[in-house]
């Protein structure tokens, strides 16, 4: 086993007969993560949510399992969906000291990215129960323990909430560990469902009440759950949902039940937000704001919403163009961010052609302007009234 791992660390390809396929696949991921095979140094985060839905659902399950394993040299651990340890139960003092030495304790991360192959991180990556015997760990300091982790998947959203893990010394490992961890994780899922169902029933009742009479545009938002009436589904683009959720949450925090929002279609909608008793959620009612058409001189035409040659028809792209267009119309400064090559400069040049075609367009690359940066470049150029685009502003 050690020879196979050393072969992989040196960039070779171990024989598949030397190690289980799932372990070899995890080793390869660990190498891609850049995990050092001789160094165990997991990151630590002291900010733990001790009252999350996951923790509340897991505690009674861990209590029962701890009682059932009394007198054994077995530890029970709960992590979040990123592999950070949230809770730990261990009764054997010797095992407790060993777990502390390898930082398998609340606050430390046991993701594959941080510590390589292990029952917690590998269960997260595979989304399946995962058993790792001592020498199968990618990092040498973990070779003294064996662990079995089972993922905890939210029954309604499908999101990976965490891992229920059993860890013991390698000499004390048993094949039953994977079965016990899987059954315990299943019990935690039932606990999550019990908690979620009460809250979501309350949210559903409020959603149905707000949707009467039928035909209203109503959206209910609670955690990862979103319910939309047919009228709201027809009104909202996929890009609108995140904006709507954020705005509704902000309105609720400020105690402001009414506000307006710009949709991806370019239309404005009025929002009415109400909190739901017994549920961590909000119900939002939308209505379009119909504005009278603006009178304009005969013979003039409306400027095109999307100039010819500017690609993009999705709701998100339309919303982006609408925001740039509004900024140009108001004469505001704009900050446009995005990956290289996505067309930020092209977008601004198109907006300039629509709204500032009577002025020059000046494009300055800040990275090429030297120590003085954009200020010196503009002073030397002195363009007068112009549209100025500063590229690579991060420089």
XYZ file of C-alpha atoms in Angstrom, residues 74-391:
318
model
C -15.092 4.279 18.825
C -15.675 8.005 18.242
C -18.684 9.649 16.603
C -18.243 12.832 14.598
C -20.565 15.204 12.770
C -19.295 17.583 10.091
C -20.889 20.174 7.857
C -21.048 19.846 4.083
C -17.498 21.160 3.720
C -15.943 18.639 6.090
C -15.592 20.934 9.109
C -16.121 19.045 12.383
C -19.135 20.349 14.312
C -19.633 17.782 17.088
C -17.552 14.914 18.540
C -18.396 12.106 20.951
C -15.597 9.919 22.319
C -15.470 8.178 25.705
C -12.074 6.455 25.557
C -9.391 8.842 26.930
C -6.592 7.297 24.884
C -8.536 7.637 21.622
C -9.509 11.195 22.573
C -5.848 12.162 22.967
C -5.013 10.575 19.628
C -7.838 12.418 17.858
C -6.582 15.681 19.344
C -3.082 14.955 18.020
C -4.408 14.540 14.473
C -6.728 17.579 14.839
C -9.876 15.510 14.371
C -11.784 17.891 16.623
C -14.524 20.547 16.380
C -13.530 23.462 14.165
C -10.992 21.603 12.027
C -11.646 20.762 8.376
C -11.295 17.187 7.149
C -12.141 17.818 3.513
C -10.106 15.967 0.901
C -8.739 19.305 -0.243
C -7.205 19.841 3.210
C -6.190 16.390 4.474
C -6.495 14.031 1.503
C -8.271 10.683 1.515
C -10.360 10.110 4.666
C -13.842 8.921 5.598
C -15.259 12.444 5.901
C -13.797 14.255 2.895
C -14.049 11.256 0.578
C -17.709 10.726 1.514
C -18.325 14.364 0.576
C -16.593 13.978 -2.797
C -18.316 10.688 -3.673
C -21.660 11.490 -1.942
C -21.644 7.843 -0.852
C -20.629 6.011 2.345
C -16.839 5.757 2.381
C -14.569 3.536 4.514
C -10.841 4.181 4.807
C -8.602 1.680 6.592
C -5.442 2.999 8.279
C -2.776 2.818 5.540
C -5.321 3.773 2.877
C -5.177 7.393 4.069
C -3.223 9.648 1.728
C -1.516 11.538 4.564
C 0.863 9.403 6.664
C -0.113 10.799 10.114
C -3.640 9.409 9.583
C -2.464 5.835 9.005
C -3.092 4.984 12.662
C -6.906 5.356 12.400
C -9.719 3.916 10.316
C -12.913 5.799 9.589
C -16.302 5.333 7.953
C -18.266 8.372 6.823
C -21.824 8.547 5.488
C -23.149 11.669 3.729
C -26.234 13.443 5.069
C -28.311 14.724 2.148
C -31.239 17.077 2.704
C -34.403 15.112 1.827
C -36.094 18.050 0.084
C -33.336 20.129 -1.497
C -30.866 17.346 -2.305
C -28.071 19.459 -0.838
C -25.222 17.750 1.000
C -25.648 18.968 4.578
C -22.825 17.061 6.266
C -21.267 13.722 7.188
C -21.790 11.305 10.087
C -18.441 9.620 10.735
C -17.161 6.823 12.964
C -13.418 6.789 13.670
C -11.295 4.394 15.709
C -7.722 3.137 15.853
C -6.831 1.069 12.789
C -6.425 -2.082 14.909
C -9.989 -1.743 16.253
C -11.742 -1.258 12.893
C -14.709 -3.412 11.905
C -16.732 -3.681 8.675
C -19.828 -2.812 10.726
C -18.617 0.806 10.999
C -19.905 1.681 7.537
C -23.304 0.123 8.272
C -23.619 1.955 11.609
C -22.590 5.292 10.070
C -25.034 4.869 7.179
C -27.957 4.014 9.467
C -27.126 6.936 11.753
C -26.923 9.324 8.796
C -30.333 8.067 7.645
C -31.762 8.827 11.103
C -30.312 12.361 10.911
C -32.026 12.836 7.540
C -35.329 11.838 9.177
C -34.686 14.406 11.890
C -34.035 17.107 9.292
C -37.270 16.165 7.550
C -39.214 16.364 10.818
C -37.906 19.886 11.432
C -38.289 21.026 7.852
C -41.795 19.705 7.408
C -43.253 21.876 10.204
C -41.638 25.024 8.836
C -42.433 24.241 5.235
C -46.050 23.349 6.012
C -46.407 26.802 7.541
C -44.773 28.361 4.480
C -47.020 26.365 2.154
C -50.166 27.446 4.028
C -49.107 31.099 3.810
C -48.296 30.710 0.117
C -51.703 29.200 -0.682
C -53.495 31.885 1.348
C -51.622 34.686 -0.443
C -52.457 33.117 -3.815
C -56.227 33.468 -3.281
C -57.937 34.387 -5.461
C -55.976 32.433 -8.046
C -54.049 34.332 -10.671
C -51.819 36.393 -8.395
C -48.054 36.520 -8.880
C -46.834 35.100 -5.547
C -43.468 33.661 -4.520
C -42.652 31.949 -1.218
C -38.994 31.798 -0.187
C -37.702 29.738 2.707
C -34.089 28.619 2.906
C -33.461 26.592 -0.240
C -37.162 26.192 -1.014
C -38.884 28.457 -3.545
C -42.555 28.162 -4.523
C -44.001 30.234 -7.372
C -47.563 30.631 -8.575
C -48.120 30.167 -12.340
C -48.431 33.941 -12.762
C -45.122 34.536 -10.943
C -43.385 31.784 -12.913
C -44.461 33.460 -16.159
C -43.295 36.856 -14.919
C -39.888 35.950 -13.496
C -36.762 34.872 -15.320
C -34.382 32.439 -13.632
C -31.999 35.352 -12.998
C -34.751 37.212 -11.118
C -35.080 34.701 -8.278
C -31.759 35.447 -6.544
C -32.360 39.201 -6.787
C -35.916 38.787 -5.509
C -34.827 36.647 -2.550
C -32.105 39.117 -1.522
C -34.397 42.131 -1.843
C -37.214 40.443 0.103
C -34.829 39.469 2.911
C -33.513 43.036 3.082
C -37.056 44.429 3.189
C -37.970 42.054 6.025
C -34.863 43.030 8.022
C -35.692 46.715 7.671
C -39.391 46.219 8.381
C -40.313 47.692 4.994
C -43.209 45.738 3.436
C -43.276 47.594 0.091
C -40.575 48.228 -2.522
C -39.854 48.044 -6.245
C -37.535 45.805 -8.240
C -36.162 45.838 -11.775
C -36.795 42.516 -13.548
C -34.550 40.925 -16.145
C -37.186 41.744 -18.759
C -36.579 45.444 -18.107
C -39.976 45.910 -16.467
C -40.426 47.111 -12.912
C -42.517 45.285 -10.345
C -43.924 46.362 -7.008
C -43.213 43.975 -4.114
C -45.259 43.302 -1.002
C -43.413 41.133 1.536
C -44.772 39.391 4.619
C -42.992 37.145 7.097
C -44.499 33.757 7.902
C -45.090 32.789 11.529
C -43.711 29.353 12.315
C -41.433 29.315 9.265
C -38.125 30.862 8.378
C -39.537 32.215 5.176
C -41.204 35.046 3.355
C -44.155 35.370 0.995
C -43.757 37.973 -1.752
C -46.578 39.291 -3.928
C -45.562 40.992 -7.198
C -47.432 43.347 -9.486
C -46.069 45.007 -12.605
C -45.824 48.786 -12.609
C -47.471 50.074 -15.752
C -46.015 53.463 -16.613
C -47.610 55.730 -19.232
C -45.617 55.952 -22.476
C -43.215 58.891 -22.669
C -44.118 61.419 -25.375
C -41.337 62.086 -27.890
C -41.042 64.298 -30.992
C -42.449 62.945 -34.221
C -39.927 61.231 -36.419
C -37.685 60.052 -33.563
C -37.180 56.407 -32.695
C -36.522 54.626 -29.451
C -32.908 53.600 -29.000
C -32.422 49.834 -29.445
C -32.324 47.867 -26.208
C -29.548 45.641 -27.522
C -27.435 47.112 -30.337
C -26.866 44.890 -33.331
C -23.725 42.802 -32.993
C -23.991 42.592 -29.218
C -24.599 38.940 -28.412
C -26.825 37.593 -25.681
C -30.535 36.909 -25.279
C -30.817 35.334 -21.825
C -32.604 37.001 -18.957
C -29.344 37.513 -17.040
C -27.706 39.208 -20.021
C -30.769 41.371 -20.645
C -30.751 42.429 -16.984
C -27.053 43.316 -17.236
C -27.607 45.445 -20.333
C -30.605 47.131 -18.683
C -28.497 48.149 -15.668
C -25.715 49.520 -17.894
C -28.286 51.320 -20.010
C -29.835 52.947 -16.920
C -26.422 54.039 -15.689
C -25.612 55.666 -19.027
C -28.960 57.410 -19.164
C -28.346 58.903 -15.700
C -24.695 59.739 -16.358
C -23.474 57.482 -13.537
C -20.064 55.917 -13.120
C -20.243 52.163 -13.707
C -18.163 49.263 -12.442
C -18.397 46.202 -14.690
C -16.765 43.002 -13.422
C -16.401 39.579 -15.005
C -14.004 36.954 -16.295
C -11.497 37.880 -18.976
C -12.960 37.646 -22.452
C -16.611 37.932 -21.460
C -17.011 41.236 -23.298
C -16.933 43.941 -20.617
C -15.260 46.511 -22.872
C -17.503 45.544 -25.804
C -20.559 46.057 -23.597
C -19.440 49.534 -22.525
C -18.506 50.515 -26.070
C -22.001 49.519 -27.228
C -23.572 51.568 -24.431
C -21.415 54.525 -25.459
C -22.599 54.239 -29.067
C -26.211 54.289 -27.853
C -26.017 57.131 -25.344
C -22.801 59.119 -25.840
C -22.033 58.812 -29.554
C -21.381 62.585 -29.773
C -18.358 62.241 -27.480
C -15.078 60.364 -27.945
C -14.601 56.905 -26.421
C -11.292 56.628 -24.551
C -10.080 53.166 -23.450
C -7.094 53.114 -21.075
C -5.379 49.934 -19.871
C -4.322 50.717 -16.304
C -1.777 47.889 -16.331
C 0.163 49.676 -19.107
C 0.162 53.173 -17.607
C 3.110 52.775 -15.243
C 3.390 53.833 -11.571
C 1.144 56.862 -11.995
C -1.722 54.670 -13.167
C -4.983 55.992 -14.546
C -4.631 59.489 -13.059
C -1.413 60.226 -14.985
C -2.834 58.675 -18.133
C -5.927 60.886 -18.039
C -3.912 64.022 -17.263
C -1.650 63.394 -20.269
C -4.615 62.655 -22.520
C -6.947 65.508 -21.419
C -9.817 64.196 -23.570
C -12.455 66.705 -22.469
C -16.043 65.419 -22.244
C -15.713 61.730 -23.091
C -16.613 58.205 -22.135
C -13.539 56.788 -20.385
C -13.138 53.047 -19.897
C -10.409 51.924 -17.486
C -9.424 48.310 -18.185
